[in-house]
């Protein structure tokens, strides 16, 4: 008789004898305790059986307590209370309620392995071929299978920690303040010119919604990033995203055309409500199974539009109604932008450091290829079409620097956790790798300006003003040059 009954022919699964009180689902960096009820048929009454828990991947989760234990097979009178009909041949039962603590380490899917070892019994045999009457001890397996394995799925999700909330609040506040500063600097004459003769915005729009989606499709199609097609979908979706607000910051620091940058960001964000679905529901369908319904995060996209436009119009209002306040804001604009970049590269990297463990080399390569080729192609097209150098820099930044946060929201909204989080590694890789070239170029450019352009004429601390008969102030020098 087998020590542990395993009647595979009777539609039996070992998992039937282990019942967890709840699904094995936990958060990263959090230890959680799970209760499991063990009710296992056995035959060797009074013998000890060993039970061991182990993680399939310690990178995803680890076991903090009760990794191994022993149980004694006890005799039961009414086996029907514990065992199914197929287990009627069992003489006893292992029955315990135990607690096991698991700690989530990394976002992902893994399995909890439960191993059950039967006791080794010593069986005595007599050597009938000899005249010896002393018994010979020979260890033989009584059961056909002495070691049993059971797997249980474990899901580790991402938990929003305090540092994550602080990072999101800081970035939101900085972007609002910077966008307000851009409103104070915005030259409405240039915006009007761009809209009347939309050559530069047209070039940017073509690069944004024709070049980048096709480039993202090519990278996702021909780069074997993962066996999961949703990761390839994430790369493609990054190519369909609108321009990001961070491009306005780098345009300002690199002395590009800020008015054009803001105009292009606003136009691409508004038109993304139609252009993103157009690409995703056509070419994007090649990367996803029919079982999944891709969800476009329209509400979040509208919130992004509001985050751009509302502070911008507030800044424009301050520029024309409160001149001195506008000048003060513009004086603080460059330090605030530098602080914003440093916060992104320090607090942002710290709060999202776990993402690097999810990256594979091909993920990083895809995250670099899309924005970096976007910079090169966008700038080259603008130069070929004979745009001024300031606008070449602007169009290059607007093309390569996209708001991949929209892609992240789309992926986590379209796929159940943690699949959505895992498929969002492409937007995460793109978001982390995109700013590095502009950041390095900005550092070199600012050092160059400091060292080699310090003798150029500089502006006064405040723009020249005059007072008319009504006592109103009129700015004689454009605030955009501050």
Short mmCIF file of C-alpha atoms in Angstrom, two decimals:
data_model
loop_
_atom_site.label_atom_id
_atom_site.label_comp_id
_atom_site.label_asym_id
_atom_site.label_seq_id
_atom_site.Cartn_x
_atom_site.Cartn_y
_atom_site.Cartn_z
CA UNK A 1 0.00 0.00 0.00
CA UNK A 2 1.30 3.40 -0.88
CA UNK A 3 2.29 5.63 2.00
CA UNK A 4 0.56 8.63 0.37
CA UNK A 5 -2.35 7.86 -1.82
CA UNK A 6 -1.86 9.20 -5.35
CA UNK A 7 -4.51 7.65 -7.54
CA UNK A 8 -4.00 9.57 -10.77
CA UNK A 9 -6.47 7.32 -12.53
CA UNK A 10 -9.30 8.49 -10.25
CA UNK A 11 -9.15 12.15 -11.37
CA UNK A 12 -6.98 12.93 -8.38
CA UNK A 13 -4.72 15.93 -7.93
CA UNK A 14 -2.43 16.44 -4.97
CA UNK A 15 -3.56 20.07 -4.75
CA UNK A 16 -6.92 18.87 -3.44
CA UNK A 17 -5.28 18.16 -0.08
CA UNK A 18 -3.86 21.67 0.37
CA UNK A 19 -6.32 24.52 0.75
CA UNK A 20 -5.05 28.08 1.18
CA UNK A 21 -7.41 30.51 2.87
CA UNK A 22 -6.81 33.03 0.04
CA UNK A 23 -4.95 33.25 -3.27
CA UNK A 24 -1.17 33.57 -2.99
CA UNK A 25 -1.04 37.23 -3.98
CA UNK A 26 1.28 39.76 -2.36
CA UNK A 27 3.00 43.09 -2.96
CA UNK A 28 6.63 43.89 -3.58
CA UNK A 29 8.75 44.56 -0.46
CA UNK A 30 5.88 43.37 1.76
CA UNK A 31 5.78 40.20 3.90
CA UNK A 32 2.41 38.52 4.12
CA UNK A 33 1.23 35.48 6.08
CA UNK A 34 -0.96 32.81 4.50
CA UNK A 35 -2.87 30.03 6.24
CA UNK A 36 -2.97 26.59 4.67
CA UNK A 37 -5.00 23.60 5.72
CA UNK A 38 -3.24 20.25 5.14
CA UNK A 39 -5.47 17.18 4.97
CA UNK A 40 -3.44 14.38 3.44
CA UNK A 41 -4.15 10.63 3.35
CA UNK A 42 -1.35 8.37 4.56
CA UNK A 43 -0.76 4.72 5.44
CA UNK A 44 2.16 4.53 7.86
CA UNK A 45 0.43 5.20 11.18
CA UNK A 46 2.78 6.76 13.71
CA UNK A 47 5.46 7.57 11.14
CA UNK A 48 6.70 11.10 10.45
CA UNK A 49 6.32 12.74 7.04
CA UNK A 50 8.38 15.80 6.11
CA UNK A 51 6.85 18.82 4.42
CA UNK A 52 9.06 21.45 2.72
CA UNK A 53 8.14 24.78 1.09
CA UNK A 54 10.40 26.46 -1.48
CA UNK A 55 10.19 29.27 -4.01
CA UNK A 56 10.60 28.62 -7.71
CA UNK A 57 12.29 32.02 -8.04
CA UNK A 58 13.78 33.83 -5.05
CA UNK A 59 13.98 36.96 -7.18
CA UNK A 60 10.18 37.15 -7.23
CA UNK A 61 9.39 36.02 -3.67
CA UNK A 62 11.06 34.32 -0.72
CA UNK A 63 9.79 32.23 2.18
CA UNK A 64 10.32 33.92 5.54
CA UNK A 65 9.05 31.24 7.97
CA UNK A 66 8.09 27.56 8.23
CA UNK A 67 10.19 26.40 5.31
CA UNK A 68 10.12 22.81 6.55
CA UNK A 69 8.23 20.81 9.17
CA UNK A 70 7.25 17.25 10.05
CA UNK A 71 3.84 15.66 10.58
CA UNK A 72 2.82 12.37 12.12
CA UNK A 73 0.42 10.08 10.33
CA UNK A 74 -2.52 9.54 12.69
CA UNK A 75 -5.24 6.95 12.55
CA UNK A 76 -8.76 8.13 11.81
CA UNK A 77 -11.99 6.39 12.58
CA UNK A 78 -14.26 8.12 10.11
CA UNK A 79 -12.19 8.64 7.01
CA UNK A 80 -15.18 9.88 5.07
CA UNK A 81 -15.03 13.10 7.06
CA UNK A 82 -11.60 13.85 5.64
CA UNK A 83 -10.98 11.74 2.57
CA UNK A 84 -12.66 11.23 -0.76
CA UNK A 85 -14.00 7.89 -1.95
CA UNK A 86 -10.83 7.26 -3.95
CA UNK A 87 -8.81 7.46 -0.73
CA UNK A 88 -10.75 4.77 1.12
CA UNK A 89 -7.68 2.51 1.17
CA UNK A 90 -5.72 4.96 3.36
CA UNK A 91 -5.20 3.98 6.99
CA UNK A 92 -4.47 7.44 8.39
CA UNK A 93 -4.25 11.15 7.68
CA UNK A 94 -1.88 14.09 8.00
CA UNK A 95 -4.05 16.95 9.20
CA UNK A 96 -2.69 20.33 10.29
CA UNK A 97 -3.37 24.05 9.99
CA UNK A 98 -0.12 25.92 9.40
CA UNK A 99 0.95 29.48 8.59
CA UNK A 100 3.61 30.39 6.05
CA UNK A 101 5.08 33.88 5.51
CA UNK A 102 6.03 35.00 2.01
CA UNK A 103 7.85 38.19 1.05
CA UNK A 104 7.38 39.80 -2.37
CA UNK A 105 10.68 40.89 -3.89
CA UNK A 106 9.96 41.64 -7.53
CA UNK A 107 6.95 42.17 -9.72
CA UNK A 108 6.01 38.97 -11.54
CA UNK A 109 4.62 35.45 -11.51
CA UNK A 110 6.20 32.45 -9.82
CA UNK A 111 5.24 29.25 -8.04
CA UNK A 112 5.39 27.87 -4.50
CA UNK A 113 6.72 24.32 -4.38
CA UNK A 114 5.47 21.95 -1.68
CA UNK A 115 7.48 18.74 -1.26
CA UNK A 116 6.25 15.78 0.79
CA UNK A 117 8.66 13.02 1.72
CA UNK A 118 7.45 9.64 3.00
CA UNK A 119 9.34 7.90 5.78
CA UNK A 120 11.97 5.29 4.86
CA UNK A 121 11.00 1.99 6.46
CA UNK A 122 13.38 -0.84 7.19
CA UNK A 123 12.03 -4.23 6.09
CA UNK A 124 13.59 -7.42 7.44
CA UNK A 125 14.26 -10.37 5.15
CA UNK A 126 15.83 -13.76 5.87
CA UNK A 127 18.50 -15.14 3.57
CA UNK A 128 16.97 -18.51 2.67
CA UNK A 129 19.92 -19.47 0.46
CA UNK A 130 22.29 -19.76 3.39
CA UNK A 131 22.24 -21.48 6.73
CA UNK A 132 22.39 -18.18 8.62
CA UNK A 133 19.33 -17.49 10.74
CA UNK A 134 20.17 -13.81 11.47
CA UNK A 135 17.97 -11.37 9.59
CA UNK A 136 19.45 -9.08 6.96
CA UNK A 137 18.29 -5.40 7.07
CA UNK A 138 17.59 -4.14 3.58
CA UNK A 139 16.10 -0.68 3.07
CA UNK A 140 13.43 -0.87 0.39
CA UNK A 141 10.88 1.71 -0.72
CA UNK A 142 7.49 0.69 0.56
CA UNK A 143 5.67 3.23 -1.63
CA UNK A 144 6.09 3.53 -5.35
CA UNK A 145 6.68 7.32 -5.06
CA UNK A 146 8.45 8.47 -1.92
CA UNK A 147 8.71 12.14 -2.97
CA UNK A 148 5.71 14.20 -4.04
CA UNK A 149 5.72 17.73 -5.48
CA UNK A 150 2.88 20.20 -5.61
CA UNK A 151 3.00 23.63 -7.27
CA UNK A 152 0.89 26.66 -6.35
CA UNK A 153 0.89 29.92 -8.38
CA UNK A 154 2.17 33.06 -6.65
CA UNK A 155 1.50 36.57 -7.93
CA UNK A 156 3.57 39.57 -6.83
CA UNK A 157 2.04 42.98 -7.57
CA UNK A 158 3.39 46.50 -7.39
CA UNK A 159 2.40 48.45 -4.31
CA UNK A 160 2.29 52.25 -4.29
CA UNK A 161 4.71 53.19 -1.52
CA UNK A 162 5.19 56.52 0.21
CA UNK A 163 8.30 57.29 -1.85
CA UNK A 164 6.32 56.61 -5.04
CA UNK A 165 3.60 59.04 -3.98
CA UNK A 166 6.19 61.68 -3.04
CA UNK A 167 7.83 61.30 -6.47
CA UNK A 168 4.53 61.63 -8.33
CA UNK A 169 3.51 64.70 -6.31
CA UNK A 170 6.90 66.37 -6.79
CA UNK A 171 6.93 65.78 -10.55
CA UNK A 172 3.34 67.03 -10.89
CA UNK A 173 4.08 70.21 -8.92
CA UNK A 174 7.30 70.86 -10.86
CA UNK A 175 5.57 70.35 -14.22
CA UNK A 176 2.77 72.74 -13.23
CA UNK A 177 5.25 75.41 -12.13
CA UNK A 178 7.44 74.96 -15.22
CA UNK A 179 4.46 75.04 -17.58
CA UNK A 180 3.26 78.20 -15.84
CA UNK A 181 6.72 79.69 -16.39
CA UNK A 182 6.54 78.76 -20.07
CA UNK A 183 3.21 80.59 -20.22
CA UNK A 184 4.96 83.69 -18.88
CA UNK A 185 7.62 83.28 -21.56
CA UNK A 186 5.32 82.24 -24.42
CA UNK A 187 5.37 84.56 -27.41
CA UNK A 188 1.82 84.57 -28.75
CA UNK A 189 3.08 86.16 -31.95
CA UNK A 190 5.18 83.09 -32.70
CA UNK A 191 2.26 80.80 -31.86
CA UNK A 192 0.04 82.78 -34.21
CA UNK A 193 2.69 82.57 -36.92
CA UNK A 194 3.00 78.80 -36.41
CA UNK A 195 -0.74 78.35 -36.77
CA UNK A 196 -1.02 80.63 -39.81
CA UNK A 197 1.94 79.01 -41.58
CA UNK A 198 2.17 75.62 -39.89
CA UNK A 199 5.33 74.42 -41.63
CA UNK A 200 7.29 73.58 -38.48
CA UNK A 201 4.27 72.15 -36.58
CA UNK A 202 3.41 70.15 -39.72
CA UNK A 203 6.91 68.68 -39.83
CA UNK A 204 6.67 67.82 -36.16
CA UNK A 205 3.22 66.28 -36.58
CA UNK A 206 4.45 64.12 -39.46
CA UNK A 207 7.44 62.95 -37.47
CA UNK A 208 5.28 62.34 -34.40
CA UNK A 209 2.43 60.37 -35.95
CA UNK A 210 3.93 58.89 -39.11
CA UNK A 211 7.65 58.30 -38.53
CA UNK A 212 7.49 57.26 -34.86
CA UNK A 213 4.60 54.74 -35.12
CA UNK A 214 6.23 53.03 -38.11
CA UNK A 215 9.59 53.09 -36.35
CA UNK A 216 8.01 51.58 -33.21
CA UNK A 217 6.29 48.92 -35.33
CA UNK A 218 9.57 47.96 -37.02
CA UNK A 219 11.44 47.69 -33.70
CA UNK A 220 8.65 45.68 -32.07
CA UNK A 221 8.28 43.39 -35.08
CA UNK A 222 11.89 42.54 -35.78
CA UNK A 223 13.46 42.76 -32.31
CA UNK A 224 12.79 39.51 -30.38
CA UNK A 225 12.19 41.29 -27.09
CA UNK A 226 10.15 38.58 -25.41
CA UNK A 227 8.00 35.56 -25.98
CA UNK A 228 5.13 37.65 -24.60
CA UNK A 229 3.70 39.67 -27.47
CA UNK A 230 2.29 42.26 -25.08
CA UNK A 231 5.87 43.52 -24.52
CA UNK A 232 6.18 44.11 -28.27
CA UNK A 233 2.83 45.89 -28.15
CA UNK A 234 4.23 48.18 -25.44
CA UNK A 235 7.12 49.16 -27.72
CA UNK A 236 4.75 49.93 -30.58
CA UNK A 237 2.39 51.93 -28.36
CA UNK A 238 5.35 54.08 -27.23
CA UNK A 239 5.79 55.09 -30.87
CA UNK A 240 2.19 56.31 -31.07
CA UNK A 241 2.33 58.51 -27.95
CA UNK A 242 2.14 62.32 -28.10
CA UNK A 243 5.00 64.64 -27.24
CA UNK A 244 5.92 64.88 -23.58
CA UNK A 245 6.06 68.00 -21.45
CA UNK A 246 9.66 67.25 -20.52
CA UNK A 247 10.61 68.18 -24.11
CA UNK A 248 9.62 71.77 -23.35
CA UNK A 249 12.12 71.82 -20.51
CA UNK A 250 15.04 70.63 -22.61
CA UNK A 251 14.04 72.94 -25.46
CA UNK A 252 14.28 75.83 -23.02
CA UNK A 253 17.64 74.72 -21.62
CA UNK A 254 19.10 74.15 -25.10
CA UNK A 255 17.87 77.51 -26.42
CA UNK A 256 15.37 76.00 -28.82
CA UNK A 257 12.07 77.54 -29.88
CA UNK A 258 10.01 77.23 -26.69
CA UNK A 259 6.87 78.69 -28.27
CA UNK A 260 7.05 76.12 -31.07
CA UNK A 261 7.74 73.33 -28.58
CA UNK A 262 4.69 74.21 -26.49
CA UNK A 263 2.55 74.50 -29.62
CA UNK A 264 3.71 71.11 -30.91
CA UNK A 265 3.20 69.43 -27.52
CA UNK A 266 -0.32 70.81 -27.26
CA UNK A 267 -1.25 69.88 -30.84
CA UNK A 268 0.16 66.34 -30.57
CA UNK A 269 -1.57 65.77 -27.22
CA UNK A 270 -4.98 66.88 -28.49
CA UNK A 271 -4.70 64.93 -31.75
CA UNK A 272 -3.54 61.83 -29.84
CA UNK A 273 -7.19 61.27 -28.91
CA UNK A 274 -7.68 60.19 -32.51
CA UNK A 275 -4.24 59.20 -33.75
CA UNK A 276 -3.41 56.68 -31.01
CA UNK A 277 -6.60 54.61 -31.52
CA UNK A 278 -6.03 54.75 -35.29
CA UNK A 279 -2.62 53.09 -35.00
CA UNK A 280 -3.40 50.78 -32.09
CA UNK A 281 -6.56 49.30 -33.61
CA UNK A 282 -4.81 48.70 -36.94
CA UNK A 283 -1.14 47.71 -36.66
CA UNK A 284 -1.39 47.22 -32.90
CA UNK A 285 -3.76 44.29 -33.37
CA UNK A 286 -0.86 42.26 -34.76
CA UNK A 287 0.73 42.15 -31.29
CA UNK A 288 -2.21 41.08 -29.17
CA UNK A 289 -4.55 38.11 -28.95
CA UNK A 290 -8.25 38.50 -29.61
CA UNK A 291 -8.95 37.56 -25.98
CA UNK A 292 -7.69 40.95 -24.78
CA UNK A 293 -9.53 44.20 -25.24
CA UNK A 294 -7.14 47.12 -25.62
CA UNK A 295 -8.33 50.08 -23.57
CA UNK A 296 -7.41 53.62 -24.57
CA UNK A 297 -7.04 55.74 -21.38
CA UNK A 298 -9.05 58.72 -22.67
CA UNK A 299 -9.70 60.17 -19.22
CA UNK A 300 -5.98 60.16 -18.39
CA UNK A 301 -5.18 61.72 -21.76
CA UNK A 302 -7.70 64.51 -21.11
CA UNK A 303 -6.09 65.04 -17.70
CA UNK A 304 -2.70 65.38 -19.41
CA UNK A 305 -4.17 67.98 -21.78
CA UNK A 306 -5.54 69.89 -18.80
CA UNK A 307 -2.14 69.63 -17.05
CA UNK A 308 -0.58 71.34 -20.07
CA UNK A 309 -3.19 73.96 -20.91
CA UNK A 310 -4.43 75.22 -17.53
CA UNK A 311 -1.00 76.24 -16.08
CA UNK A 312 -0.04 77.56 -19.52
CA UNK A 313 -3.00 79.94 -19.67
CA UNK A 314 -2.41 80.97 -16.07
CA UNK A 315 1.14 81.90 -17.03
CA UNK A 316 -0.07 83.88 -20.06
CA UNK A 317 -2.56 85.71 -17.83
CA UNK A 318 0.19 86.56 -15.32
CA UNK A 319 2.45 87.79 -18.13
CA UNK A 320 -0.06 90.37 -19.34
CA UNK A 321 -1.60 91.35 -15.99
CA UNK A 322 1.17 91.03 -13.40
CA UNK A 323 4.45 91.97 -15.04
CA UNK A 324 6.72 91.87 -11.99
CA UNK A 325 5.40 88.47 -10.91
CA UNK A 326 6.03 87.17 -14.43
CA UNK A 327 9.63 88.44 -14.36
CA UNK A 328 10.19 86.76 -10.97
CA UNK A 329 8.78 83.48 -12.27
CA UNK A 330 11.06 83.63 -15.31
CA UNK A 331 14.10 84.22 -13.09
CA UNK A 332 13.24 81.04 -11.20
CA UNK A 333 12.38 79.02 -14.31
CA UNK A 334 15.85 77.68 -15.12
CA UNK A 335 16.74 76.66 -11.50
CA UNK A 336 13.36 74.95 -11.16
CA UNK A 337 13.82 73.03 -14.41
CA UNK A 338 17.26 71.83 -13.31
CA UNK A 339 15.85 70.75 -9.92
CA UNK A 340 13.02 68.93 -11.71
CA UNK A 341 15.52 66.95 -13.82
CA UNK A 342 17.59 66.11 -10.74
CA UNK A 343 14.48 64.92 -8.88
CA UNK A 344 13.58 62.72 -11.83
CA UNK A 345 17.08 61.22 -11.96
CA UNK A 346 17.39 60.68 -8.19
CA UNK A 347 14.05 60.15 -6.46
CA UNK A 348 12.54 58.73 -9.65
CA UNK A 349 15.30 56.18 -10.15
CA UNK A 350 15.26 55.25 -6.45
CA UNK A 351 11.51 54.66 -6.34
CA UNK A 352 11.58 52.66 -9.57
CA UNK A 353 14.87 50.83 -9.08
CA UNK A 354 13.13 47.47 -9.14
CA UNK A 355 12.34 48.04 -12.82
CA UNK A 356 15.98 47.41 -13.74
CA UNK A 357 15.61 43.83 -12.48
CA UNK A 358 12.78 43.31 -14.97
CA UNK A 359 14.81 44.59 -17.89
CA UNK A 360 16.51 42.27 -20.31
CA UNK A 361 19.22 43.56 -22.64
CA UNK A 362 16.78 43.62 -25.57
CA UNK A 363 14.29 45.68 -23.51
CA UNK A 364 16.98 48.30 -22.90
CA UNK A 365 17.99 48.19 -26.57
CA UNK A 366 14.38 48.77 -27.65
CA UNK A 367 14.03 51.56 -25.06
CA UNK A 368 17.08 53.27 -26.58
CA UNK A 369 16.41 52.70 -30.27
CA UNK A 370 12.97 54.30 -30.40
CA UNK A 371 13.74 57.72 -28.85
CA UNK A 372 17.33 57.97 -30.09
CA UNK A 373 16.38 57.25 -33.70
CA UNK A 374 13.51 59.68 -33.21
CA UNK A 375 15.94 62.45 -32.26
CA UNK A 376 18.10 61.75 -35.31
CA UNK A 377 15.30 61.32 -37.85
CA UNK A 378 13.26 64.29 -36.58
CA UNK A 379 16.26 66.61 -36.59
CA UNK A 380 17.40 65.37 -40.00
CA UNK A 381 13.99 65.93 -41.58
CA UNK A 382 13.78 69.45 -40.11
CA UNK A 383 17.29 70.25 -41.37
CA UNK A 384 16.54 68.89 -44.86
CA UNK A 385 13.46 71.09 -45.00
CA UNK A 386 15.69 74.08 -44.14
CA UNK A 387 14.30 74.98 -40.74
CA UNK A 388 16.29 77.35 -38.49
CA UNK A 389 18.68 75.60 -36.12
CA UNK A 390 16.58 76.52 -33.07
CA UNK A 391 13.60 74.78 -34.67
CA UNK A 392 15.71 71.80 -35.75
CA UNK A 393 16.58 71.24 -32.09
CA UNK A 394 12.96 71.69 -31.09
CA UNK A 395 11.55 69.26 -33.68
CA UNK A 396 14.23 66.68 -32.83
CA UNK A 397 13.34 66.83 -29.13
CA UNK A 398 9.60 66.75 -29.77
CA UNK A 399 9.96 63.73 -32.05
CA UNK A 400 12.12 61.59 -29.78
CA UNK A 401 10.81 62.68 -26.39
CA UNK A 402 7.31 61.28 -26.04
CA UNK A 403 4.81 61.04 -23.25
CA UNK A 404 5.26 57.30 -22.68
CA UNK A 405 3.22 57.61 -19.49
CA UNK A 406 0.18 57.25 -21.76
CA UNK A 407 1.58 53.93 -23.04
CA UNK A 408 2.14 52.76 -19.47
CA UNK A 409 -1.44 53.58 -18.50
CA UNK A 410 -2.73 51.82 -21.61
CA UNK A 411 -0.81 48.62 -20.86
CA UNK A 412 -1.84 48.34 -17.20
CA UNK A 413 -5.45 49.13 -18.16
CA UNK A 414 -5.65 46.54 -20.94
CA UNK A 415 -4.09 43.52 -19.20
CA UNK A 416 -4.86 42.03 -15.78
CA UNK A 417 -2.19 42.35 -13.06
CA UNK A 418 0.61 41.52 -13.02
CA UNK A 419 0.55 40.94 -16.80
CA UNK A 420 -0.15 44.62 -17.39
CA UNK A 421 2.78 45.67 -15.22
CA UNK A 422 5.07 43.13 -16.88
CA UNK A 423 4.03 44.22 -20.37
CA UNK A 424 4.74 47.83 -19.41
CA UNK A 425 8.49 47.19 -19.16
CA UNK A 426 8.86 48.61 -22.68
CA UNK A 427 7.34 52.03 -21.77
CA UNK A 428 9.37 51.97 -18.56
CA UNK A 429 12.59 51.26 -20.45
CA UNK A 430 11.80 54.00 -22.95
CA UNK A 431 10.95 56.48 -20.18
CA UNK A 432 14.24 55.81 -18.38
CA UNK A 433 16.48 55.81 -21.45
CA UNK A 434 14.90 58.74 -23.34
CA UNK A 435 16.28 61.66 -21.25
CA UNK A 436 19.94 60.58 -21.12
CA UNK A 437 21.18 62.07 -24.45
CA UNK A 438 19.39 65.44 -23.94
CA UNK A 439 20.60 65.52 -20.33
CA UNK A 440 24.24 64.98 -21.32
CA UNK A 441 23.97 67.44 -24.21
CA UNK A 442 22.40 70.01 -21.88
CA UNK A 443 25.24 69.67 -19.35
CA UNK A 444 27.85 70.17 -22.08
CA UNK A 445 25.91 73.07 -23.61
CA UNK A 446 25.45 74.90 -20.31
CA UNK A 447 29.16 74.51 -19.51
CA UNK A 448 30.01 75.80 -22.98
CA UNK A 449 27.77 78.85 -22.51
CA UNK A 450 29.24 79.52 -19.10
CA UNK A 451 32.85 79.29 -20.28
CA UNK A 452 32.77 80.71 -23.80
CA UNK A 453 29.80 83.06 -23.90
CA UNK A 454 30.27 84.92 -20.66
CA UNK A 455 31.38 88.09 -22.41
CA UNK A 456 28.30 88.33 -24.62
CA UNK A 457 25.83 91.12 -23.83
CA UNK A 458 23.43 90.08 -21.14
CA UNK A 459 19.99 91.37 -20.32
CA UNK A 460 19.25 93.56 -17.37
CA UNK A 461 17.75 92.00 -14.29
CA UNK A 462 14.34 93.36 -15.19
CA UNK A 463 12.88 94.39 -18.53
CA UNK A 464 12.63 98.07 -19.29
CA UNK A 465 9.15 99.45 -18.60
CA UNK A 466 7.39 102.72 -19.02
CA UNK A 467 4.33 104.17 -17.38
CA UNK A 468 1.59 105.67 -19.51
CA UNK A 469 -0.94 108.28 -18.52
CA UNK A 470 -3.21 105.74 -16.88
CA UNK A 471 -0.40 104.35 -14.76
CA UNK A 472 -0.41 100.98 -16.58
CA UNK A 473 2.88 99.22 -17.15
CA UNK A 474 3.86 98.20 -20.63
CA UNK A 475 6.76 95.89 -21.27
CA UNK A 476 9.04 97.29 -23.94
CA UNK A 477 11.28 94.27 -24.05
CA UNK A 478 9.77 90.89 -24.76
CA UNK A 479 9.47 88.73 -21.64
CA UNK A 480 10.32 85.77 -23.80
CA UNK A 481 13.93 87.00 -23.94
CA UNK A 482 14.35 86.91 -20.16
#
